[in-house]
mmCIF file of C-alpha atoms in Angstrom:
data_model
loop_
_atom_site.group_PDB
_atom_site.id
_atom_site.type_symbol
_atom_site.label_atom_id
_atom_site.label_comp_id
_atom_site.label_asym_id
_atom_site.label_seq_id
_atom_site.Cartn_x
_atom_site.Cartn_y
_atom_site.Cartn_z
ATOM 1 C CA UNK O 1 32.677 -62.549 -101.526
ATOM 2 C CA UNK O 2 33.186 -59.137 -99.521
ATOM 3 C CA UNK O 3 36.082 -56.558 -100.103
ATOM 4 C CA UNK O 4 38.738 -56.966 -97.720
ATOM 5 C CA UNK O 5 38.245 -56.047 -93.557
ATOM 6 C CA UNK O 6 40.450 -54.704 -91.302
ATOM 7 C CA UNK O 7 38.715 -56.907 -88.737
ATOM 8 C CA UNK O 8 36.857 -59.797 -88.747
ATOM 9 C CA UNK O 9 35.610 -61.004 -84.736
ATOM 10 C CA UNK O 10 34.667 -65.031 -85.152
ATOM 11 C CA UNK O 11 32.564 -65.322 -82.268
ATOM 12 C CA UNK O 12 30.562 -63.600 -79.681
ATOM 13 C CA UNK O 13 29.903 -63.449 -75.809
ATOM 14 C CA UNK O 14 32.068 -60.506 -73.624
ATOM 15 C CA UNK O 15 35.629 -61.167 -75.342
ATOM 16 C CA UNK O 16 33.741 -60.795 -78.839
ATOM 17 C CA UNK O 17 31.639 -57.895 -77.731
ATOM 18 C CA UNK O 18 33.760 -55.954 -76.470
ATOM 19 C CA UNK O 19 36.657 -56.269 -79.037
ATOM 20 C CA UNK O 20 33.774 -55.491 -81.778
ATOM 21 C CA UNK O 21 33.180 -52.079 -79.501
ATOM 22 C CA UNK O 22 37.073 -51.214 -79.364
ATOM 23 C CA UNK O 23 37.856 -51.922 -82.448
ATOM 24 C CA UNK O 24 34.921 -50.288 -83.540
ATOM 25 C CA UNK O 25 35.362 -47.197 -81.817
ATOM 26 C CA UNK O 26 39.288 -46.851 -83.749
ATOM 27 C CA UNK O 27 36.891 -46.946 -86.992
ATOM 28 C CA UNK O 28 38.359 -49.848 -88.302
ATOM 29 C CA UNK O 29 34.508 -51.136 -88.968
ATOM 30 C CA UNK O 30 34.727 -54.670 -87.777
ATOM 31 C CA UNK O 31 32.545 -57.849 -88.841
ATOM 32 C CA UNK O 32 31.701 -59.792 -86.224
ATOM 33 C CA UNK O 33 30.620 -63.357 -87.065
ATOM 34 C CA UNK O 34 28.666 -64.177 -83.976
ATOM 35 C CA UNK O 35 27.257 -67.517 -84.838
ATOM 36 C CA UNK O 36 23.867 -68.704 -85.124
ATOM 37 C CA UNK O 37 24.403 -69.807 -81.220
ATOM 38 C CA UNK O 38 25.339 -65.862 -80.410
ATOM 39 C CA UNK O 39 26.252 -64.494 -77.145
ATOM 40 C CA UNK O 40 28.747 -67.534 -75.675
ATOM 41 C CA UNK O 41 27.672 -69.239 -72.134
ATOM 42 C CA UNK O 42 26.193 -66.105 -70.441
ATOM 43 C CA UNK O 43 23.291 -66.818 -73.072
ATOM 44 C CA UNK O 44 21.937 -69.296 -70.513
ATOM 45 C CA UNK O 45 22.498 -67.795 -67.068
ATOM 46 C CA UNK O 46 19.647 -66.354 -65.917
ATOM 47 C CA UNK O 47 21.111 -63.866 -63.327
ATOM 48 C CA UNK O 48 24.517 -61.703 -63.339
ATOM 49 C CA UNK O 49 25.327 -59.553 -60.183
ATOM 50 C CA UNK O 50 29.072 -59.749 -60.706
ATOM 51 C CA UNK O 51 29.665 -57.852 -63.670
ATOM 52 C CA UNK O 52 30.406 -54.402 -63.001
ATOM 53 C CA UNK O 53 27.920 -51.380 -63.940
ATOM 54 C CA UNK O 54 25.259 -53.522 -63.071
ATOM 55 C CA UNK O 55 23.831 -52.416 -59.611
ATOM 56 C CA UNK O 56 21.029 -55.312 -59.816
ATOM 57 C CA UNK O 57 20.918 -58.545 -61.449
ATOM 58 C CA UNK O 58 20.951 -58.703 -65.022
ATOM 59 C CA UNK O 59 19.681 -61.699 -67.034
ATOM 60 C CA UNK O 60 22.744 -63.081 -69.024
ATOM 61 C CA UNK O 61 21.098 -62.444 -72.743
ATOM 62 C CA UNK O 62 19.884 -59.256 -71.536
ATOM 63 C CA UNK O 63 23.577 -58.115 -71.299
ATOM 64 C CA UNK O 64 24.985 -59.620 -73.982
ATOM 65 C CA UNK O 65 22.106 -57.936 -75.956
ATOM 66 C CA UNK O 66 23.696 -54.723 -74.220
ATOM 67 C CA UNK O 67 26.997 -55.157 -75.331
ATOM 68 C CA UNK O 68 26.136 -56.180 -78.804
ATOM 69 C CA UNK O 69 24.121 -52.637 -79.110
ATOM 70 C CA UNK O 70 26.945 -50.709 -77.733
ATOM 71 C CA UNK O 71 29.351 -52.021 -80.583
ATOM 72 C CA UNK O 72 26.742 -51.264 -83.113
ATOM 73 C CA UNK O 73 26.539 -47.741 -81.920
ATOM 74 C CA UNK O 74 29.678 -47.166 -83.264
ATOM 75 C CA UNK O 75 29.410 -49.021 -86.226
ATOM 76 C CA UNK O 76 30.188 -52.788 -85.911
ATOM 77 C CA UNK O 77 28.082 -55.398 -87.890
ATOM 78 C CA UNK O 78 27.343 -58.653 -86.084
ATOM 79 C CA UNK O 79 25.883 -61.021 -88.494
ATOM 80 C CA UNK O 80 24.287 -64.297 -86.895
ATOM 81 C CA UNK O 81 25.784 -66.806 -88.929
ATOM 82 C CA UNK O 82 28.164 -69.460 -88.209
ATOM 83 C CA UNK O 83 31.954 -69.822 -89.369
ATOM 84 C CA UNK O 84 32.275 -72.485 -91.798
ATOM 85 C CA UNK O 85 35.919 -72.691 -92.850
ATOM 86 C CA UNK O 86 38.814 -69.972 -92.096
ATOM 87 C CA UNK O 87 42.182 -70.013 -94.097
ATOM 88 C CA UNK O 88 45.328 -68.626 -92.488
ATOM 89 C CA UNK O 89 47.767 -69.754 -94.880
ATOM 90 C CA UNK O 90 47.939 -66.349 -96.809
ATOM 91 C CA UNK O 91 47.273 -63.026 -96.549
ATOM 92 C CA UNK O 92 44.727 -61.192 -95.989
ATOM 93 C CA UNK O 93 43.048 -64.388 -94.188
ATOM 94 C CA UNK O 94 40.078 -65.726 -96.261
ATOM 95 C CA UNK O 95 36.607 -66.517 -93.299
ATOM 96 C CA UNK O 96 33.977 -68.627 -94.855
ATOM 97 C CA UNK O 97 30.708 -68.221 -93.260
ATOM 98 C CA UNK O 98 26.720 -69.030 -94.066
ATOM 99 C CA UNK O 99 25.876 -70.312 -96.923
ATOM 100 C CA UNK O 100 28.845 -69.965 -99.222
ATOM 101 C CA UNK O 101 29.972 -66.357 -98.102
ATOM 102 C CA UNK O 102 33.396 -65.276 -97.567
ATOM 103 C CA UNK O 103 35.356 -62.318 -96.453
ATOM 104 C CA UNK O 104 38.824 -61.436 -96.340
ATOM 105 C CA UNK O 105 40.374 -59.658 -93.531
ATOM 106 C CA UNK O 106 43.648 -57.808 -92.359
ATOM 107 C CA UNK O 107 43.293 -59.155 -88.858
ATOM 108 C CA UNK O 108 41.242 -61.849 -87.183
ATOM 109 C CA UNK O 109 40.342 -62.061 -83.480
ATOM 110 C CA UNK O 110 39.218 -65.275 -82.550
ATOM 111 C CA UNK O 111 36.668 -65.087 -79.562
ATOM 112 C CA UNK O 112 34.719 -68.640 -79.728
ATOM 113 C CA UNK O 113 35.029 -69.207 -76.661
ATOM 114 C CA UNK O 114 34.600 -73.204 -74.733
ATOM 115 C CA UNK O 115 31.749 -75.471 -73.949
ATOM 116 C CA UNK O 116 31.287 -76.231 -70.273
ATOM 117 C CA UNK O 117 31.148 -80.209 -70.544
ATOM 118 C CA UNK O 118 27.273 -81.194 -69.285
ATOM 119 C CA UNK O 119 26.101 -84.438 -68.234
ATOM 120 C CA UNK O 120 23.126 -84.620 -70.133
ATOM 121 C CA UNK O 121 21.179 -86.461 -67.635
ATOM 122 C CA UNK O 122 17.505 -86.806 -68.325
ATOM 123 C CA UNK O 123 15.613 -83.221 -67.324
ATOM 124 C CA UNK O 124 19.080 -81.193 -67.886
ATOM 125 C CA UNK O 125 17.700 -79.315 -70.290
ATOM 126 C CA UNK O 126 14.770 -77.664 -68.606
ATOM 127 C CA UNK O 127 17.180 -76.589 -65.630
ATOM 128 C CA UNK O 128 19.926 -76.067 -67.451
ATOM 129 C CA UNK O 129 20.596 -72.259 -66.205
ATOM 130 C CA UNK O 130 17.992 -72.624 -63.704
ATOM 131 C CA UNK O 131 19.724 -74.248 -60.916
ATOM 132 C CA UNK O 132 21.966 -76.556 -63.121
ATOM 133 C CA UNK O 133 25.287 -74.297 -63.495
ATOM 134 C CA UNK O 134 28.756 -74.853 -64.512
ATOM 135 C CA UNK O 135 30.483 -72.081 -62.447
ATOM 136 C CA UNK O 136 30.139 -71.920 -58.740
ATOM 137 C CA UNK O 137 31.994 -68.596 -58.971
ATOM 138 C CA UNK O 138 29.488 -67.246 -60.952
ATOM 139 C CA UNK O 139 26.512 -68.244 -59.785
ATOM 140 C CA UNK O 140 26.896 -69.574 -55.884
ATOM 141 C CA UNK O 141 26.072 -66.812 -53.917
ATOM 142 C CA UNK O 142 22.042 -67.384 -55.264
ATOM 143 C CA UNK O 143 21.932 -70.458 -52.608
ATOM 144 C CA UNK O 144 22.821 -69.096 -49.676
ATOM 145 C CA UNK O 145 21.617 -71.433 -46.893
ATOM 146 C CA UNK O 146 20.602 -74.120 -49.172
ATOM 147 C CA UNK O 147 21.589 -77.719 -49.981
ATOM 148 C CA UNK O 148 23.812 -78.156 -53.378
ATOM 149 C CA UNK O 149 25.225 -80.712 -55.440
ATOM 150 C CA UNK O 150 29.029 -80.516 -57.459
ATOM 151 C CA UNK O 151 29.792 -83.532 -59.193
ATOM 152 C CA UNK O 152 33.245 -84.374 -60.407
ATOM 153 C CA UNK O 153 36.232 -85.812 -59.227
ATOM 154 C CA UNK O 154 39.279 -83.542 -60.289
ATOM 155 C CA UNK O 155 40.855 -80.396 -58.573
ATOM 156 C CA UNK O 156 38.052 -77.882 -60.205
ATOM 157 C CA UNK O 157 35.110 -80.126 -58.309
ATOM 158 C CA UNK O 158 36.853 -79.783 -54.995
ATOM 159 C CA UNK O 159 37.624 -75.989 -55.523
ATOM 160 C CA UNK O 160 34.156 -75.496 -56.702
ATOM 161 C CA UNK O 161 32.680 -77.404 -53.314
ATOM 162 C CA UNK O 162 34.820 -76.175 -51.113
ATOM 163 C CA UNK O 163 33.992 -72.073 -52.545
ATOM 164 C CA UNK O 164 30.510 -73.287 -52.419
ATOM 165 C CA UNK O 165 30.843 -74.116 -48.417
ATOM 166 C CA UNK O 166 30.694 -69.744 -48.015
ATOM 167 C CA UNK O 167 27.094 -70.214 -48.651
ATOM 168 C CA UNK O 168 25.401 -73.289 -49.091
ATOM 169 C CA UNK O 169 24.108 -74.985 -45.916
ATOM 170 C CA UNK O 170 25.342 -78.395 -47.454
ATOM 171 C CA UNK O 171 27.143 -79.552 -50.344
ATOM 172 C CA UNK O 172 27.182 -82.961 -51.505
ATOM 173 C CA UNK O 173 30.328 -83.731 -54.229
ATOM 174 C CA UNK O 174 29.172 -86.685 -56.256
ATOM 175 C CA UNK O 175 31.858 -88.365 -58.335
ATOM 176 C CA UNK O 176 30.667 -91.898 -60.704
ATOM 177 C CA UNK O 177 33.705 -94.079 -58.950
ATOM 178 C CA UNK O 178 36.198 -93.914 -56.113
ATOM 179 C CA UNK O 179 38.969 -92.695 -58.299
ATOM 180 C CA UNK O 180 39.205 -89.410 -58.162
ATOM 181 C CA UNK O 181 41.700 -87.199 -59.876
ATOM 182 C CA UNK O 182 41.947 -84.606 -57.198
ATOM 183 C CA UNK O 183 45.233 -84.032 -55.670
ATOM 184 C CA UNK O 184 45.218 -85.463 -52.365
ATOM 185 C CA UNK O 185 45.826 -81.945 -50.913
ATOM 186 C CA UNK O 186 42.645 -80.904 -52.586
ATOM 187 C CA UNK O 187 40.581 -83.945 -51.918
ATOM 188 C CA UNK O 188 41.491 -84.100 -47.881
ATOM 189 C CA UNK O 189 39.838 -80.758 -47.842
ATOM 190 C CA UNK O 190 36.754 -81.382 -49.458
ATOM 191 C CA UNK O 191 36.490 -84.900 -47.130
ATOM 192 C CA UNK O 192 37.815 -83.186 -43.934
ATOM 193 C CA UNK O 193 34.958 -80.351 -44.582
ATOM 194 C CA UNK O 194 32.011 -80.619 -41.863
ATOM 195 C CA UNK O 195 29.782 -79.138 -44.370
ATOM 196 C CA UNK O 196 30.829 -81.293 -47.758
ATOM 197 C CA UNK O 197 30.001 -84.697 -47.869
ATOM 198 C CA UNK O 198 31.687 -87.017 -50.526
ATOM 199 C CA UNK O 199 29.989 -89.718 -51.826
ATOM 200 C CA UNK O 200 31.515 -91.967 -54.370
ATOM 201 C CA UNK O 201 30.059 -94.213 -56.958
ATOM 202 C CA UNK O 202 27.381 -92.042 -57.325
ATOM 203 C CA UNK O 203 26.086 -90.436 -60.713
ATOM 204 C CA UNK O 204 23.261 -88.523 -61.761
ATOM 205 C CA UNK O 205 20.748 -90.322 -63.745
ATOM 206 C CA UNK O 206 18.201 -87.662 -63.454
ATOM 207 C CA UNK O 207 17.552 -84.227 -62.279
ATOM 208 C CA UNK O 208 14.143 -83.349 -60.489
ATOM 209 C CA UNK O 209 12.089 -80.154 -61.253
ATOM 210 C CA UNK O 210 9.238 -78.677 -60.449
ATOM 211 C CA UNK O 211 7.181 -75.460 -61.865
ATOM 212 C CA UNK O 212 5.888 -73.183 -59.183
ATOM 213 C CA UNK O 213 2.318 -71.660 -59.925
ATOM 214 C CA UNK O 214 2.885 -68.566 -62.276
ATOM 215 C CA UNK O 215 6.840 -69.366 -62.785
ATOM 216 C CA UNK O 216 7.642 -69.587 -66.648
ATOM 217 C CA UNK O 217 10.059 -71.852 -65.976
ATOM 218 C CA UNK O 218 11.140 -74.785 -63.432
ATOM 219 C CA UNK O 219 13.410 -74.666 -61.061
ATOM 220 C CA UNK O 220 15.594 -77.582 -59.468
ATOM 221 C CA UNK O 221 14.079 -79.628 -56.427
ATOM 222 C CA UNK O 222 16.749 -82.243 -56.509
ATOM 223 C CA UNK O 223 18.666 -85.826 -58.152
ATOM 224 C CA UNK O 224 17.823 -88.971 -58.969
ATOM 225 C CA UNK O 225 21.528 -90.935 -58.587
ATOM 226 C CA UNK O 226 22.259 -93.979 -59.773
ATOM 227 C CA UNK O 227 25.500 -96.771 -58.158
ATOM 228 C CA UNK O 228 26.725 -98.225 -61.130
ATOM 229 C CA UNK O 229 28.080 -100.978 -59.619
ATOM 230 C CA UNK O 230 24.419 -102.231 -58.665
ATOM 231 C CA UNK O 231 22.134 -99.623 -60.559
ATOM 232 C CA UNK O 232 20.593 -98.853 -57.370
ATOM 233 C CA UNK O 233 18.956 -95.700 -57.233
ATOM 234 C CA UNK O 234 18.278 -93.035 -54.855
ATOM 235 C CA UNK O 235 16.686 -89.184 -54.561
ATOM 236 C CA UNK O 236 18.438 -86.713 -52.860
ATOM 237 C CA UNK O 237 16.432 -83.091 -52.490
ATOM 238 C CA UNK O 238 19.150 -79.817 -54.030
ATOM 239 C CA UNK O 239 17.956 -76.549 -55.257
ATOM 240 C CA UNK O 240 21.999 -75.889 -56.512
ATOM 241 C CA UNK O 241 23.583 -78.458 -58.506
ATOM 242 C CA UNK O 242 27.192 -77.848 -60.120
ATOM 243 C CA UNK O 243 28.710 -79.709 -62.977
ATOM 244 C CA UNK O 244 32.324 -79.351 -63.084
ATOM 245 C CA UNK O 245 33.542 -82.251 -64.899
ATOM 246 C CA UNK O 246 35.856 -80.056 -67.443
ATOM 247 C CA UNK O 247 35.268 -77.623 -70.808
ATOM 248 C CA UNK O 248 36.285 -77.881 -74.149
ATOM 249 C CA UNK O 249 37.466 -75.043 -76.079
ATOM 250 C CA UNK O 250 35.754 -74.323 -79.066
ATOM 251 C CA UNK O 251 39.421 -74.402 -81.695
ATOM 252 C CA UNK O 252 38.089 -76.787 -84.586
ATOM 253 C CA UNK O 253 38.476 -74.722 -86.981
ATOM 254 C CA UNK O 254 41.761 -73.598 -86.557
ATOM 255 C CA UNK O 255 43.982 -76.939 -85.868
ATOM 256 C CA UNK O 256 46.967 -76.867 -87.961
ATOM 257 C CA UNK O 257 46.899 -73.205 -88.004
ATOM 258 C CA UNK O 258 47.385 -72.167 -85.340
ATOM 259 C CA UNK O 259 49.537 -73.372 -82.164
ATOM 260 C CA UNK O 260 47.066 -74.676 -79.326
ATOM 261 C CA UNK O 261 48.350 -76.681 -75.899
ATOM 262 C CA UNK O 262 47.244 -80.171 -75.224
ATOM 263 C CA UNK O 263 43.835 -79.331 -74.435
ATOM 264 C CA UNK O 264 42.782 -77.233 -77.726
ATOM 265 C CA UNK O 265 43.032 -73.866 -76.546
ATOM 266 C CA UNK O 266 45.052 -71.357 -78.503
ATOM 267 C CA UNK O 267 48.307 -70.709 -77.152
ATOM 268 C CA UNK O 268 49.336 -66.556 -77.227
ATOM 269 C CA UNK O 269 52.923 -66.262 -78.430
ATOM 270 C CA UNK O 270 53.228 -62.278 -77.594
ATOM 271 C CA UNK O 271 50.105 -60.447 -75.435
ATOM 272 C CA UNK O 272 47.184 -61.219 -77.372
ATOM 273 C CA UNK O 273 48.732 -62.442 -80.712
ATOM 274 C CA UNK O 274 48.585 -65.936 -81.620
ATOM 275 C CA UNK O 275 51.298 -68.252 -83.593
ATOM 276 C CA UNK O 276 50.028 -66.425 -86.675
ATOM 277 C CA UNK O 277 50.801 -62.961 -86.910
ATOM 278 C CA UNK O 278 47.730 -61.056 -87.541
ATOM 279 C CA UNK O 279 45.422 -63.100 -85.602
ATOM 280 C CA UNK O 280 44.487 -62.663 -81.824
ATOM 281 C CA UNK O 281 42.559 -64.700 -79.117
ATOM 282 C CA UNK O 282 40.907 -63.665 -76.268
ATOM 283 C CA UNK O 283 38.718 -64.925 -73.929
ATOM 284 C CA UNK O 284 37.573 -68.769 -72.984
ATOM 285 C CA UNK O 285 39.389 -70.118 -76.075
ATOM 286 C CA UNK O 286 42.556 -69.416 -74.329
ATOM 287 C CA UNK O 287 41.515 -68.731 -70.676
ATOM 288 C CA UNK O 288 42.355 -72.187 -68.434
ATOM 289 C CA UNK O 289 41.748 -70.318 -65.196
ATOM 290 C CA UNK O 290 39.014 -67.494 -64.742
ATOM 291 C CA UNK O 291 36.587 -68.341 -67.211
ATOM 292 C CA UNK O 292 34.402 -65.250 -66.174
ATOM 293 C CA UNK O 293 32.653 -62.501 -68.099
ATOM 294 C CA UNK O 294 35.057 -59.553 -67.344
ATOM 295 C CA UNK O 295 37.944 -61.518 -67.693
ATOM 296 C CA UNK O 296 36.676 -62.475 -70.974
ATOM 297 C CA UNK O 297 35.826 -58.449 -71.807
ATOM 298 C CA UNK O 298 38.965 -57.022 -70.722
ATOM 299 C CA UNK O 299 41.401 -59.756 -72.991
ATOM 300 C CA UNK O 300 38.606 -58.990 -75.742
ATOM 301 C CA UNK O 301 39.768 -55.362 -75.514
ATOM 302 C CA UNK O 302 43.324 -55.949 -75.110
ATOM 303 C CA UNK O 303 43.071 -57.823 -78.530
ATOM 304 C CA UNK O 304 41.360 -54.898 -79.976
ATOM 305 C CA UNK O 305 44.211 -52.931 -79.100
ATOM 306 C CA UNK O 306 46.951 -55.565 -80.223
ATOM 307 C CA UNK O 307 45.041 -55.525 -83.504
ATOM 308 C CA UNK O 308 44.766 -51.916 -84.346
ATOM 309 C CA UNK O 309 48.147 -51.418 -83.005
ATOM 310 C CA UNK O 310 49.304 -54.262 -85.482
ATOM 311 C CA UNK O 311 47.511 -52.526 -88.533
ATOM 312 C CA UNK O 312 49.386 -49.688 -88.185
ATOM 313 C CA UNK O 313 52.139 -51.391 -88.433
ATOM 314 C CA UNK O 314 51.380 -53.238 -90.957
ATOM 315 C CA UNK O 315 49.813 -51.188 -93.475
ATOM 316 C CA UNK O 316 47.853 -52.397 -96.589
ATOM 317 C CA UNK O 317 50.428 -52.640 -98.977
ATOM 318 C CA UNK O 318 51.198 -56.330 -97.669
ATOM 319 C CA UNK O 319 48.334 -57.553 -99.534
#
């Protein structure tokens, strides 16, 4: 076991980053538990142009490994290692992490941010980041002019096809049945779209890559779909292919601690403090509507600030 911390940051990515850096910078030495897995979704996008102080792209681990070095300059230590067990009955809170470590802390900020729901269809992996995305708003300006796929059938996959229309030359929203949980506002638009074309009973049973000569990686050349009424199958040629089929905050650890809505995420009961005083949220794990890098970084550092403003308020003695 460890002495007690005024801060220990479970998780990693912007919102963890960057509340390492602020709380860092108010010398209140934070731990920052990034997980084995460190550096949240950005760890496998392979091109950022819309984060700001970057005037060309930036790979996605290349600026995570940015922010991570700016909140060691001023004295935060990340340690890769993955949360095992956190209690918030009592105070200080008692983190469990590794192999049998713990460490006590004054405040918590809980950055772990929430999985973007994949298909894993056969060849995901290898294009996974490299053409395969989960956020159109992130990453559809790279196919200007070129033929992409969404698939999904809820409000998110229309938004996403319909954004995607601004540059793709063709979209193509696949969706497994002819139910679709759009609203009907939402859904005429995508089907009253010249360039979006719906097609129903349609899932992905494969994607199809390709290596170019001297490329270290492959890059998507289009779907192998599947009816599943008949199993019929059929190849349609994409270089952009969108999954948007719903995420999953990453809470586990802290159900029947802490207050979460429906879905999992942690609920904020004043700014950036959860149901349990002392312990803050920021980024994905409570975000239902941006889901982007600086939204993440700027609720990371307003729960830096929350937390060193609710130290001083709460002084040691309470231990």
């Amino acid at each position: 076991s460890e002495g007690v911390r005024d801060v220990v940051v479970i998780g990693s990515g912007p919102a963890g980053y960057t509340a390492a850096l602020y709380t860092a910078r108010a010398l209140l030495k934070p731990l920052v538990l990034a997980g084995y897995a460190h550096g949240g979704q950005l760890m496998l996008t392979s091109d950022v142009e819309n984060f700001p102080g970057y005037s060309e792209p930036i790979g996605g681990p290349e600026m995570m490994a940015d922010l991570r070095r700016q909140a060691e300059r001023f004295g935060a230590e990340v340690v890769e290692k993955d949360v095992a067990a956190v209690d918030l009955s009592a105070y200080p809170f008692h983190v469990s992490y590794g192999f049998e470590e713990t460490v006590a802390a004054r405040a918590v900020i809980i950055t772990t941010g929430a999985r973007a729901i994949w298909l894993d269809a056969l060849g995901e992996d290898q294009v996974r980041g490299r053409g395969v995305s989960t956020c159109a708003t992130c990453d559809g300006a790279f196919f200007k002019d070129q033929s992409v796929v969404v698939v999904g059938g809820g409000d998110s996959a229309m938004e996403e096809a319909l954004f995607l229309t601004r540059f793709a030359s063709k979209v193509t929203l696949l969706h497994r049945h002819d139910n679709f949980k759009a609203s009907r506002l939402m859904l005429e638009r995508a089907l009253s779209h010249p360039r979006i074309e719906v097609r129903p009973f349609r899932r992905v049973a494969r994607w199809l890559s390709r290596q170019p000569s001297g490329a270290l990686s492959p890059e998507l050349t289009g779907a192998m779909l599947e009816d599943p009424r008949t199993g019929d199958l059929e190849e349609i040629p994409c270089t952009g292919a969108f999954i948007a089929i719903g995420h999953q905050p990453i809470t586990d650890l802290f159900r029947g601690q802490l207050d979460l809505d429906n879905e999992g995420y942690v609920v904020h009961q004043e700014h950036t403090m959860t149901s349990t005083p002392g312990v803050f949220a920021a980024g994905d794990v409570v975000d239902t509507r941006y889901r982007q890098a600086i939204t993440a970084a700027g609720m990371g550092c307003q729960a830096a600030i929350d937390a060193e403003r609710w130290l001083t308020e709460n002084p040691p003695h309470r231990e």
